[in-house]
Amino acid sequence: MRELAIGIDGGGSSCRAAVADRRGNVLGRGKAGPANILSDLDGSLRNIVESAREALRDAGLPAETISKVSAVVGVAGANVGDYAARIGRALPFADSHVVTDALIALQGALGDSDGVIGAFGTGSVYKARRDGKLRGIGGWGFIVGDQASGARLGRDLLEKSLLAYDKVRPSSPLTAKLMAEYGGDPERVVEFAHASKPKDFAGYAPLVFDYAAQGDEIAVGIIKNAALAIGENLDALLWPKCPAICLLGGLARPYEPWLAGRHKALLTEPKGDVLQGAIDLAVKFLQGDRRVRHDG
Amino acid sequence: MRELAIGIDGGGSSCRAAVADRRGNVLGRGKAGPANILSDLDGSLRNIVESAREALRDAGLPAETISKVSAVVGVAGANVGDYAARIGRALPFADSHVVTDALIALQGALGDSDGVIGAFGTGSVYKARRDGKLRGIGGWGFIVGDQASGARLGRDLLEKSLLAYDKVRPSSPLTAKLMAEYGGDPERVVEFAHASKPKDFAGYAPLVFDYAAQGDEIAVGIIKNAALAIGENLDALLWPKCPAICLLGGLARPYEPWLAGRHKALLTEPKGDVLQGAIDLAVKFLQGDRRVRHDG
């Protein structure tokens, strides 16, 4: 009988792992580079495994334990094509359950209760649990989705800065700062955009929030637009007696003041973080609970 | 003294070449695959050269002539970083002048006259010549620019279709058709988006125009949004006595009915096409005219 569970939060900025016993006590933690399975599958696999190895080391467990643990890996894009199955096969754990980042986020935030979560980091994704049934939306990646993601905020900033450079749209202190960072050279902005992964674009999100808080018009426009997208997505999931909305991820706090009043009124502190959700699910699998498999 | 000029229109959908004598008489034409130098430099170089080889063959000239001709290559992104220099060094011509697609488009459309052009194909770009001085805007690529490009229309359609699938935004006959093409599976839409180049996204542009003409609300929204972007860009370049606006590229005609009245009033038929502009410039270089070098 397996005795150890590993929960892994495979995020767009880093992978975090924790090893726990059958009762959910965390024995060790690990961290490695990002997982962006759609844009870099091999690198993502390396980082997922490295974060697990580090958690086992942190727990003082021998390296070969990795082949004896039951793991839950939550990662954006796990619902796309056969990625979950491919990742599952490539991982060295005894059992691998590859689920969406949204599922582990919901489990961490709500435990086993009903409610809606929105997670805002490099990507953005929403999930609801209503009468125990799960429904997820968003999380399609920043090229054709993730309207409130850090990656989209950064991409929007670059686009608005180039429009300001061309004098097609107004400039602002924020677009001036962005252009100055590239020596005032739009070609270098374009080169950055073409060489960049979602995480690189998302690196500009804090700057956009900072300038929006100071009233910079371009920054305010970008954030308001993203906050509208959040509102539309929450409205698509909410039901009249929904007890709670939890906002998660690095951009949750910055977005709070920009939300509509009807959503602010439902905001609840998450019970635990995304990694905690992965640990919870991994422990449930270890205990033989199969109900948590529903995902999408 | 060199006797032959080659003009090459290195477009996002195909490369077209024509070889001409010192007086501009076209002796042969060739065509090859696309040039997207920012996303696929090696493939672009191959296609540029192949189109030239085909033009020489078409003219009945020996293959080794390629090293004796003076060439002008117009290609999107030629103004980014050191791409123009890198391409110039890699090409087999006696002289290579790598300029933006916008410059050859302007030369083709206006000849040596003043005016404004907007070119709409896989990408979108604008250029003005006022009192002989050139000013270009746009053409930054569809990731952070090219708001009225075919690639952006296609990307918008995919994004709107996913929002409709998630029931965040309304669906329409167009989004239903798009989703049906992917078996109703949003994951396949996302896979396509992540594997796609600008040209692939732009493949949807005609569909969006067709549905917009039939009044499809999502299609109308996408086209109106792009037409607004065209208006903003034209306004940024126009001056009170500007004599002409030429719209070029495969999407020029479809966009016409969506333009603002003040812009429609200035529309003029282009004198020649983009390839003709490349030929003109190549012949000018062959004749020793260096004034045409200004670009950006």
Coordinates of C-alpha atoms in Angstrom, one line a residue:
Chain A
M1 CA 0.0 0.0 0.0
R2 CA 1.3 3.4 -1.0
E3 CA 2.0 5.7 1.9
L4 CA 3.1 9.0 0.3
A5 CA 1.3 11.5 -1.8
I6 CA 2.9 14.4 -3.8
G7 CA 0.9 17.4 -4.9
I8 CA 2.3 19.5 -7.6
D9 CA 1.2 23.0 -8.7
G10 CA 2.7 23.2 -12.2
G11 CA 2.4 27.0 -12.8
G12 CA 3.4 29.2 -15.6
S13 CA 6.0 30.9 -13.4
S14 CA 7.2 28.0 -11.3
C15 CA 6.4 24.4 -10.2
R16 CA 5.8 23.9 -6.5
A17 CA 5.6 20.4 -5.0
A18 CA 4.8 19.0 -1.5
V19 CA 5.1 15.5 -0.3
A20 CA 2.5 14.4 2.3
D21 CA 1.6 11.3 4.3
R22 CA -1.8 9.6 4.2
R23 CA -3.3 12.0 6.6
G24 CA -2.2 15.1 4.6
N25 CA 0.7 16.1 6.9
V26 CA 3.3 17.9 4.7
L27 CA 6.7 16.3 5.1
G28 CA 8.7 18.4 2.6
R29 CA 8.4 21.0 -0.2
G30 CA 10.2 21.7 -3.4
K31 CA 10.2 24.3 -6.2
A32 CA 11.5 24.4 -9.8
G33 CA 11.1 26.3 -13.0
P34 CA 7.8 26.9 -14.9
A35 CA 5.4 24.5 -16.6
N36 CA 3.9 25.7 -19.8
I37 CA 3.0 22.4 -21.4
L38 CA 1.5 23.9 -24.6
S39 CA 4.6 25.9 -25.4
D40 CA 7.4 23.8 -23.8
L41 CA 6.4 20.3 -22.9
D42 CA 9.9 18.9 -22.3
G43 CA 10.9 21.8 -20.1
S44 CA 7.7 21.5 -18.2
L45 CA 8.2 17.8 -17.5
R46 CA 11.7 18.4 -16.3
N47 CA 10.5 21.1 -13.9
I48 CA 7.6 19.1 -12.6
V49 CA 9.9 16.2 -11.8
E50 CA 12.6 18.5 -10.3
S51 CA 10.1 20.1 -7.9
A52 CA 9.1 16.6 -6.8
R53 CA 12.7 15.5 -6.3
E54 CA 13.3 18.6 -4.2
A55 CA 10.3 18.0 -2.0
L56 CA 11.5 14.4 -1.3
R57 CA 15.0 15.7 -0.5
D58 CA 13.4 18.3 1.8
A59 CA 11.5 15.5 3.5
G60 CA 14.8 13.6 4.0
L61 CA 13.4 10.8 1.8
P62 CA 15.7 8.8 -0.6
A63 CA 15.5 9.8 -4.3
E64 CA 14.1 6.4 -5.4
T65 CA 10.9 7.1 -3.4
I66 CA 9.8 9.0 -6.4
S67 CA 8.7 5.8 -8.1
K68 CA 6.6 4.8 -5.1
V69 CA 4.4 7.9 -4.6
S70 CA 1.0 8.8 -5.8
A71 CA 1.0 12.2 -7.5
V72 CA -1.5 14.9 -8.5
V73 CA -0.1 17.4 -11.0
G74 CA -2.2 20.4 -11.7
V75 CA -1.2 22.2 -14.8
A76 CA -2.7 24.7 -17.3
G77 CA -3.6 22.9 -20.6
A78 CA -4.2 19.5 -19.0
N79 CA -7.6 19.5 -20.7
V80 CA -6.1 20.2 -24.1
G81 CA -5.8 17.2 -26.5
D82 CA -3.9 14.3 -25.1
Y83 CA -1.5 16.3 -23.1
A84 CA -2.6 14.9 -19.7
A85 CA -2.1 11.4 -20.9
R86 CA 1.3 12.2 -22.5
I87 CA 2.5 13.9 -19.3
G88 CA 1.1 11.1 -17.1
R89 CA 3.1 8.5 -19.1
A90 CA 6.3 10.5 -19.0
L91 CA 6.3 11.0 -15.2
P92 CA 8.2 8.7 -12.9
F93 CA 5.6 8.4 -10.1
A94 CA 3.8 5.2 -9.2
D95 CA 0.5 6.8 -10.1
S96 CA 0.2 10.2 -11.9
H97 CA -3.1 12.1 -12.0
V98 CA -2.7 15.1 -14.3
V99 CA -5.5 17.6 -13.8
T100 CA -6.1 21.2 -14.7
D101 CA -4.6 24.0 -12.7
A102 CA -8.2 25.2 -12.2
L103 CA -9.2 21.9 -10.4
I104 CA -6.3 22.1 -7.8
A105 CA -7.0 25.8 -7.4
L106 CA -10.7 25.2 -6.7
Q107 CA -9.9 22.3 -4.2
G108 CA -7.4 24.5 -2.4
A109 CA -9.7 27.5 -2.2
L110 CA -13.1 25.9 -1.4
G111 CA -12.1 22.5 0.0
D112 CA -15.2 20.3 -0.6
S113 CA -17.6 23.3 -0.6
D114 CA -19.6 24.9 -3.4
G115 CA -18.5 28.2 -5.0
V116 CA -16.6 29.9 -7.8
I117 CA -13.0 30.5 -8.2
G118 CA -11.0 32.8 -10.6
A119 CA -7.3 32.3 -10.8
F120 CA -5.1 35.1 -12.2
G121 CA -1.4 34.6 -12.7
T122 CA 0.4 34.1 -16.0
G123 CA -2.9 32.7 -17.3
S124 CA -6.5 33.1 -16.2
V125 CA -9.1 30.4 -15.6
Y126 CA -12.4 30.0 -13.8
K127 CA -14.1 27.1 -12.1
A128 CA -17.3 26.5 -10.3
R129 CA -18.5 23.7 -8.0
R130 CA -22.3 23.7 -7.7
D131 CA -24.1 20.9 -5.8
G132 CA -20.8 19.1 -6.1
K133 CA -20.7 19.3 -9.9
L134 CA -17.7 21.0 -11.6
R135 CA -17.8 23.5 -14.5
G136 CA -14.7 25.2 -15.8
I137 CA -14.3 28.0 -18.3
G138 CA -11.4 29.9 -19.7
G139 CA -7.8 28.8 -19.3
W140 CA -7.3 28.6 -23.1
G141 CA -4.0 30.3 -23.1
F142 CA -3.1 33.9 -23.9
I143 CA -3.1 33.7 -27.7
V144 CA -6.8 33.2 -28.0
G145 CA -8.0 33.5 -24.4
D146 CA -7.0 34.2 -20.8
Q147 CA -8.3 37.8 -21.2
A148 CA -7.5 38.7 -17.6
S149 CA -4.1 36.9 -17.4
G150 CA -0.9 38.6 -16.6
A151 CA 0.3 37.6 -20.1
R152 CA -2.6 39.5 -21.7
L153 CA -2.0 42.6 -19.5
G154 CA 1.7 42.6 -20.7
R155 CA 0.7 41.9 -24.3
D156 CA -1.8 44.8 -24.2
L157 CA 0.8 47.1 -22.7
L158 CA 3.2 46.3 -25.6
E159 CA 0.4 46.8 -28.2
K160 CA -0.7 50.1 -26.6
S161 CA 2.9 51.3 -26.4
L162 CA 3.4 50.7 -30.1
L163 CA 0.2 52.5 -31.0
A164 CA 1.4 55.4 -28.9
Y165 CA 4.8 55.3 -30.6
D166 CA 3.1 55.5 -34.0
K167 CA 0.9 58.4 -32.7
V168 CA -2.2 56.4 -33.5
R169 CA -3.3 56.4 -29.9
P170 CA -2.3 58.7 -27.0
S171 CA 0.8 58.0 -25.0
S172 CA 1.0 58.0 -21.2
P173 CA 3.7 57.8 -18.5
L174 CA 3.4 54.0 -18.7
T175 CA 3.8 53.7 -22.4
A176 CA 6.7 56.2 -22.2
K177 CA 8.3 54.1 -19.5
L178 CA 7.8 50.9 -21.6
M179 CA 9.3 52.4 -24.7
A180 CA 12.2 53.9 -22.7
E181 CA 13.0 50.4 -21.5
Y182 CA 13.6 49.4 -25.1
G183 CA 15.6 52.5 -25.9
G184 CA 12.6 54.1 -27.6
D185 CA 13.0 51.5 -30.4
P186 CA 9.7 49.8 -31.4
E187 CA 11.6 47.2 -33.3
R188 CA 13.1 45.9 -30.0
V189 CA 9.6 45.8 -28.5
V190 CA 8.5 43.6 -31.4
E191 CA 11.6 41.4 -31.1
F192 CA 10.8 40.9 -27.4
A193 CA 7.2 40.0 -28.3
H194 CA 8.2 37.5 -30.8
A195 CA 10.8 35.8 -28.6
S196 CA 8.5 35.8 -25.5
K197 CA 6.6 33.2 -23.6
P198 CA 3.5 34.0 -21.6
K199 CA 5.6 34.3 -18.5
D200 CA 7.7 37.0 -20.1
F201 CA 4.6 39.1 -21.1
A202 CA 3.2 38.5 -17.6
G203 CA 6.3 40.1 -16.1
Y204 CA 4.8 43.5 -17.0
A205 CA 1.5 42.9 -15.1
P206 CA 2.7 44.5 -11.8
L207 CA 3.8 47.6 -13.6
V208 CA 0.4 48.0 -15.3
F209 CA -1.3 47.7 -11.9
D210 CA 1.1 50.2 -10.3
Y211 CA 0.4 52.8 -13.0
A212 CA -3.3 52.1 -13.0
A213 CA -3.4 52.8 -9.2
Q214 CA -1.7 56.2 -10.0
G215 CA -4.4 57.0 -12.6
D216 CA -2.3 56.4 -15.8
E217 CA -5.0 56.4 -18.5
I218 CA -3.5 53.7 -20.6
A219 CA -3.0 51.5 -17.6
V220 CA -6.5 52.1 -16.3
G221 CA -7.9 51.2 -19.7
I222 CA -6.0 47.9 -19.8
I223 CA -7.0 46.9 -16.3
K224 CA -10.6 48.0 -16.7
N225 CA -10.8 45.9 -19.9
A226 CA -9.4 42.9 -18.1
A227 CA -11.7 43.5 -15.1
L228 CA -14.7 43.5 -17.4
A229 CA -13.6 40.2 -18.8
I230 CA -13.4 38.8 -15.2
G231 CA -17.0 40.1 -14.6
E232 CA -18.3 38.4 -17.7
N233 CA -16.6 35.1 -16.8
L234 CA -17.9 35.2 -13.2
D235 CA -21.4 36.0 -14.4
A236 CA -21.3 33.0 -16.8
L237 CA -20.6 30.7 -13.8
L238 CA -22.6 32.3 -10.9
W239 CA -26.0 31.1 -9.8
P240 CA -28.4 32.9 -7.4
K241 CA -27.4 31.3 -4.2
C242 CA -23.7 30.9 -4.9
P243 CA -22.1 31.2 -1.5
A244 CA -18.6 32.3 -2.4
I245 CA -16.2 33.7 -5.0
C246 CA -12.5 33.1 -4.3
L247 CA -9.9 35.0 -6.3
L248 CA -6.5 33.3 -6.5
G249 CA -3.1 33.8 -7.9
G250 CA -0.6 36.6 -7.8
L251 CA -3.0 39.1 -9.5
A252 CA -6.0 38.3 -7.3
R253 CA -5.4 41.1 -4.8
P254 CA -4.5 43.8 -7.5
Y255 CA -7.7 43.0 -9.3
E256 CA -10.0 43.2 -6.3
P257 CA -10.6 47.0 -6.3
W258 CA -11.5 46.9 -10.0
L259 CA -14.3 44.3 -9.7
A260 CA -18.0 45.0 -9.9
G261 CA -19.8 45.5 -6.6
R262 CA -22.0 42.4 -7.0
H263 CA -18.9 40.3 -7.2
K264 CA -16.9 42.1 -4.4
A265 CA -19.9 41.2 -2.1
L266 CA -19.3 37.5 -2.6
L267 CA -15.5 37.5 -2.2
T268 CA -14.2 35.0 0.4
E269 CA -10.7 34.2 1.6
P270 CA -9.5 30.9 0.1
K271 CA -9.1 28.1 2.6
G272 CA -5.8 27.1 1.2
D273 CA -3.6 27.8 -1.8
V274 CA -3.3 26.0 -5.1
L275 CA -0.6 23.7 -3.9
Q276 CA -2.7 22.8 -1.0
G277 CA -5.4 21.8 -3.4
A278 CA -3.0 19.5 -5.2
I279 CA -1.9 18.0 -1.9
D280 CA -5.6 17.4 -0.9
L281 CA -6.4 15.7 -4.2
A282 CA -3.2 13.6 -4.0
V283 CA -4.1 12.4 -0.5
K284 CA -7.7 11.7 -1.6
F285 CA -6.3 9.5 -4.5
L286 CA -4.0 7.8 -2.0
Q287 CA -7.0 7.1 0.2
G288 CA -8.8 5.6 -2.8
D289 CA -11.3 8.4 -3.4
R290 CA -12.1 8.4 -7.2
R291 CA -14.8 11.0 -7.1
V292 CA -12.4 13.8 -7.6
R293 CA -11.5 12.7 -11.1
H294 CA -14.1 14.8 -12.8
D295 CA -12.3 17.6 -14.5
G296 CA -12.5 19.7 -17.6
Chain B
M1 CA 27.4 47.1 -65.6
R2 CA 24.5 45.1 -64.3
E3 CA 21.6 44.8 -66.8
L4 CA 18.9 42.9 -64.8
A5 CA 16.8 43.8 -61.8
I6 CA 14.7 41.5 -59.7
G7 CA 11.8 42.8 -57.6
I8 CA 10.5 40.5 -54.9
D9 CA 7.3 40.9 -52.9
G10 CA 8.0 38.7 -49.8
G11 CA 4.5 38.3 -48.5
G12 CA 3.1 36.4 -45.5
S13 CA 1.2 34.1 -47.9
S14 CA 3.7 33.8 -50.8
C15 CA 6.8 35.3 -52.4
R16 CA 6.4 36.7 -55.9
A17 CA 9.3 37.8 -58.0
A18 CA 9.8 39.4 -61.4
V19 CA 13.0 40.0 -63.4
A20 CA 13.1 43.1 -65.5
D21 CA 15.6 44.9 -67.8
R22 CA 17.0 48.4 -67.2
R23 CA 13.9 50.0 -68.6
G24 CA 11.6 48.1 -66.4
N25 CA 10.3 45.6 -69.0
V26 CA 9.3 42.4 -67.1
L27 CA 11.0 39.4 -68.6
G28 CA 9.8 36.6 -66.3
R29 CA 7.9 36.0 -63.1
G30 CA 8.1 33.5 -60.3
K31 CA 6.3 32.5 -57.1
A32 CA 7.2 30.5 -54.0
G33 CA 6.0 29.9 -50.4
P34 CA 5.6 32.6 -47.8
A35 CA 8.1 34.9 -46.1
N36 CA 7.5 35.5 -42.4
I37 CA 11.0 36.5 -41.4
L38 CA 10.2 37.1 -37.7
S39 CA 8.7 33.7 -37.2
D40 CA 10.6 31.6 -39.8
L41 CA 13.7 33.3 -41.2
D42 CA 15.3 30.2 -42.9
G43 CA 12.1 29.2 -44.6
S44 CA 11.6 32.8 -45.7
L45 CA 15.1 33.0 -47.2
R46 CA 14.4 29.8 -49.1
N47 CA 11.2 31.1 -50.5
I48 CA 12.6 34.4 -51.5
V49 CA 15.4 32.8 -53.4
E50 CA 13.1 30.2 -55.0
S51 CA 10.8 32.8 -56.3
A52 CA 13.8 34.6 -57.9
R53 CA 15.1 31.4 -59.5
E54 CA 11.6 30.7 -60.9
A55 CA 11.5 34.2 -62.4
L56 CA 14.9 33.7 -64.1
R57 CA 13.7 30.3 -65.4
D58 CA 10.5 31.9 -66.7
A59 CA 12.6 34.5 -68.5
G60 CA 14.7 31.8 -70.1
L61 CA 17.8 33.0 -68.3
P62 CA 20.5 30.6 -67.0
A63 CA 20.4 29.8 -63.2
E64 CA 23.8 31.4 -62.5
T65 CA 22.4 34.8 -63.6
I66 CA 21.1 35.0 -60.0
S67 CA 24.5 36.2 -58.8
K68 CA 24.6 39.0 -61.3
V69 CA 21.2 40.7 -60.7
S70 CA 20.4 43.7 -58.5
A71 CA 17.4 42.8 -56.3
V72 CA 14.9 44.6 -54.1
V73 CA 13.2 42.4 -51.6
G74 CA 10.2 43.9 -49.8
V75 CA 9.3 42.0 -46.7
A76 CA 7.3 42.7 -43.4
G77 CA 9.7 43.0 -40.5
A78 CA 12.6 44.4 -42.6
N79 CA 12.6 47.3 -40.2
V80 CA 13.0 45.1 -37.1
G81 CA 16.5 44.7 -35.5
D82 CA 19.1 43.6 -38.0
Y83 CA 16.9 41.4 -40.0
A84 CA 17.3 43.4 -43.2
A85 CA 21.1 43.2 -43.0
R86 CA 21.0 39.5 -42.1
I87 CA 18.7 38.7 -45.0
G88 CA 20.8 40.9 -47.4
R89 CA 24.0 38.9 -46.4
A90 CA 22.3 35.6 -46.9
L91 CA 20.9 36.3 -50.4
P92 CA 22.8 35.2 -53.6
F93 CA 22.2 38.4 -55.6
A94 CA 24.9 40.8 -56.7
D95 CA 23.2 43.6 -54.7
S96 CA 20.4 43.0 -52.3
H97 CA 18.2 45.9 -51.0
V98 CA 15.9 44.6 -48.3
V99 CA 13.1 47.0 -47.6
T100 CA 9.8 46.9 -45.8
D101 CA 6.7 45.5 -47.6
A102 CA 5.2 48.9 -47.0
L103 CA 7.8 50.7 -49.1
I104 CA 7.3 48.5 -52.1
A105 CA 3.5 48.7 -51.7
L106 CA 3.7 52.5 -51.6
Q107 CA 5.9 52.6 -54.7
G108 CA 3.6 50.3 -56.6
A109 CA 0.4 52.1 -55.6
L110 CA 1.5 55.8 -55.9
G111 CA 4.5 55.6 -58.2
D112 CA 6.5 58.8 -57.3
S113 CA 3.4 60.7 -56.1
D114 CA 2.3 61.8 -52.6
G115 CA -0.4 59.9 -50.7
V116 CA -1.2 57.3 -48.1
I117 CA -1.4 53.6 -48.4
G118 CA -2.8 50.9 -46.2
A119 CA -1.9 47.3 -47.0
F120 CA -4.1 44.5 -45.6
G121 CA -3.1 40.9 -46.1
T122 CA -1.7 38.5 -43.5
G123 CA -0.4 41.6 -41.8
S124 CA -1.3 45.3 -41.9
V125 CA 0.8 48.3 -42.4
Y126 CA 0.5 52.0 -43.5
K127 CA 2.8 54.4 -45.2
A128 CA 2.6 58.0 -46.3
R129 CA 4.7 60.0 -48.7
R130 CA 4.3 63.7 -48.2
D131 CA 6.4 66.2 -50.1
G132 CA 8.5 63.2 -51.0
K133 CA 9.1 62.3 -47.4
L134 CA 8.2 58.9 -46.2
R135 CA 6.5 58.0 -42.9
G136 CA 5.4 54.5 -42.0
I137 CA 3.4 53.1 -39.1
G138 CA 2.1 49.7 -38.1
G139 CA 3.4 46.5 -39.5
W140 CA 4.6 45.3 -36.1
G141 CA 3.2 41.8 -36.5
F142 CA 0.0 40.3 -35.2
I143 CA 1.2 39.4 -31.7
V144 CA 1.3 43.1 -30.6
G145 CA 0.1 44.9 -33.7
D146 CA -1.4 44.6 -37.2
Q147 CA -4.9 45.3 -35.8
A148 CA -6.6 45.1 -39.2
S149 CA -4.6 42.2 -40.5
G150 CA -6.1 38.9 -41.7
A151 CA -4.1 37.2 -38.9
R152 CA -5.9 39.4 -36.3
L153 CA -9.3 38.8 -37.8
G154 CA -8.7 35.1 -37.6
R155 CA -7.3 35.3 -34.1
D156 CA -10.3 37.4 -33.0
L157 CA -12.7 34.8 -34.5
L158 CA -11.0 32.0 -32.5
E159 CA -11.1 34.1 -29.3
K160 CA -14.8 35.0 -29.8
S161 CA -15.7 31.4 -30.6
L162 CA -14.1 30.2 -27.4
L163 CA -15.9 32.9 -25.4
A164 CA -19.2 31.7 -27.0
Y165 CA -18.3 28.1 -26.2
D166 CA -17.8 29.0 -22.6
K167 CA -21.2 30.9 -22.7
V168 CA -19.3 34.1 -21.6
R169 CA -20.3 35.9 -24.8
P170 CA -23.1 35.2 -27.3
S171 CA -22.6 32.7 -30.1
S172 CA -23.5 33.4 -33.7
P173 CA -23.8 31.3 -36.9
L174 CA -20.1 32.2 -37.5
T175 CA -18.8 31.0 -34.1
A176 CA -21.0 27.9 -34.4
K177 CA -19.5 27.2 -37.8
L178 CA -15.9 27.7 -36.4
M179 CA -16.5 25.4 -33.5
A180 CA -18.1 22.8 -35.8
E181 CA -15.0 22.8 -37.9
Y182 CA -13.1 21.6 -34.8
G183 CA -15.7 19.0 -33.9
G184 CA -17.1 21.3 -31.2
D185 CA -13.9 20.7 -29.2
P186 CA -12.4 23.9 -27.8
E187 CA -9.2 22.1 -27.0
R188 CA -8.6 21.5 -30.8
V189 CA -9.2 25.2 -31.4
V190 CA -6.5 26.0 -28.8
E191 CA -4.1 23.4 -30.3
F192 CA -4.6 25.0 -33.7
A193 CA -3.9 28.5 -32.3
H194 CA -0.7 27.3 -30.6
A195 CA 0.6 25.6 -33.7
S196 CA -0.4 28.4 -36.1
K197 CA 1.5 31.0 -38.0
P198 CA 0.0 34.4 -39.0
K199 CA -0.9 33.0 -42.4
D200 CA -2.9 30.2 -40.8
F201 CA -5.0 32.6 -38.7
A202 CA -5.4 34.8 -41.7
G203 CA -7.0 31.9 -43.6
Y204 CA -10.2 32.7 -41.6
A205 CA -10.4 36.3 -42.8
P206 CA -12.5 35.7 -45.9
L207 CA -15.0 33.7 -43.7
V208 CA -15.3 36.6 -41.3
F209 CA -16.0 39.1 -44.1
D210 CA -18.6 36.7 -45.7
Y211 CA -20.5 36.4 -42.4
A212 CA -20.2 40.1 -41.7
A213 CA -21.8 40.9 -45.1
Q214 CA -24.7 38.6 -44.1
G215 CA -25.1 40.5 -40.8
D216 CA -23.6 37.9 -38.4
E217 CA -23.2 39.9 -35.2
I218 CA -19.9 38.5 -34.1
A219 CA -18.4 38.9 -37.6
V220 CA -19.7 42.5 -37.8
G221 CA -18.2 43.2 -34.4
I222 CA -14.8 41.8 -35.5
I223 CA -14.8 43.7 -38.8
K224 CA -16.0 47.0 -37.3
N225 CA -13.3 46.8 -34.7
A226 CA -10.6 46.3 -37.4
A227 CA -12.1 49.1 -39.5
L228 CA -11.9 51.4 -36.6
A229 CA -8.2 50.5 -36.3
I230 CA -7.8 51.3 -40.0
G231 CA -9.5 54.7 -39.4
E232 CA -7.2 55.6 -36.5
N233 CA -4.1 54.7 -38.5
L234 CA -5.1 56.6 -41.6
D235 CA -6.0 59.7 -39.4
A236 CA -2.5 59.5 -37.9
L237 CA -1.0 59.8 -41.3
L238 CA -3.3 62.1 -43.2
W239 CA -2.8 65.8 -43.8
P240 CA -5.3 68.4 -45.0
K241 CA -4.4 68.3 -48.7
C242 CA -3.5 64.6 -49.0
P243 CA -4.4 63.7 -52.5
A244 CA -5.0 60.0 -52.3
I245 CA -5.5 56.9 -50.1
C246 CA -4.8 53.5 -51.7
L247 CA -5.9 50.4 -50.0
L248 CA -3.8 47.3 -51.0
G249 CA -3.6 43.6 -50.4
G250 CA -6.2 40.9 -50.5
L251 CA -8.4 42.4 -47.8
A252 CA -8.5 45.9 -49.4
R253 CA -11.8 45.4 -51.3
P254 CA -13.6 43.6 -48.4
Y255 CA -12.7 46.4 -46.0
E256 CA -13.8 49.3 -48.3
P257 CA -17.6 49.3 -47.4
W258 CA -16.6 49.4 -43.7
L259 CA -14.5 52.5 -43.9
A260 CA -15.5 56.0 -42.6
G261 CA -16.9 58.3 -45.3
R262 CA -14.0 60.8 -45.0
H263 CA -11.6 58.1 -45.9
K264 CA -13.8 56.6 -48.7
A265 CA -13.8 60.0 -50.4
L266 CA -10.0 59.8 -50.8
L267 CA -9.8 56.3 -52.1
T268 CA -7.9 56.0 -55.4
E269 CA -7.0 52.9 -57.5
P270 CA -3.4 51.9 -57.1
K271 CA -1.2 52.5 -60.1
G272 CA 0.4 49.1 -59.8
D273 CA 0.6 46.3 -57.4
V274 CA 3.1 45.6 -54.6
L275 CA 5.3 43.5 -56.9
Q276 CA 5.4 46.3 -59.4
G277 CA 6.7 48.6 -56.6
A278 CA 9.5 46.1 -55.9
I279 CA 10.3 46.0 -59.6
D280 CA 10.2 49.9 -59.9
L281 CA 12.6 50.2 -56.9
A282 CA 14.9 47.4 -58.2
V283 CA 15.1 49.2 -61.6
K284 CA 15.8 52.5 -59.9
F285 CA 18.7 51.0 -57.9
L286 CA 20.0 49.4 -61.1
Q287 CA 19.9 52.9 -62.7
G288 CA 21.9 54.3 -59.7
D289 CA 19.1 56.2 -58.0
R290 CA 19.9 56.2 -54.3
R291 CA 17.1 58.5 -53.1
V292 CA 14.7 55.6 -52.6
R293 CA 16.7 54.1 -49.8
H294 CA 14.8 56.0 -47.1
D295 CA 12.6 53.5 -45.3
G296 CA 11.3 52.7 -41.8

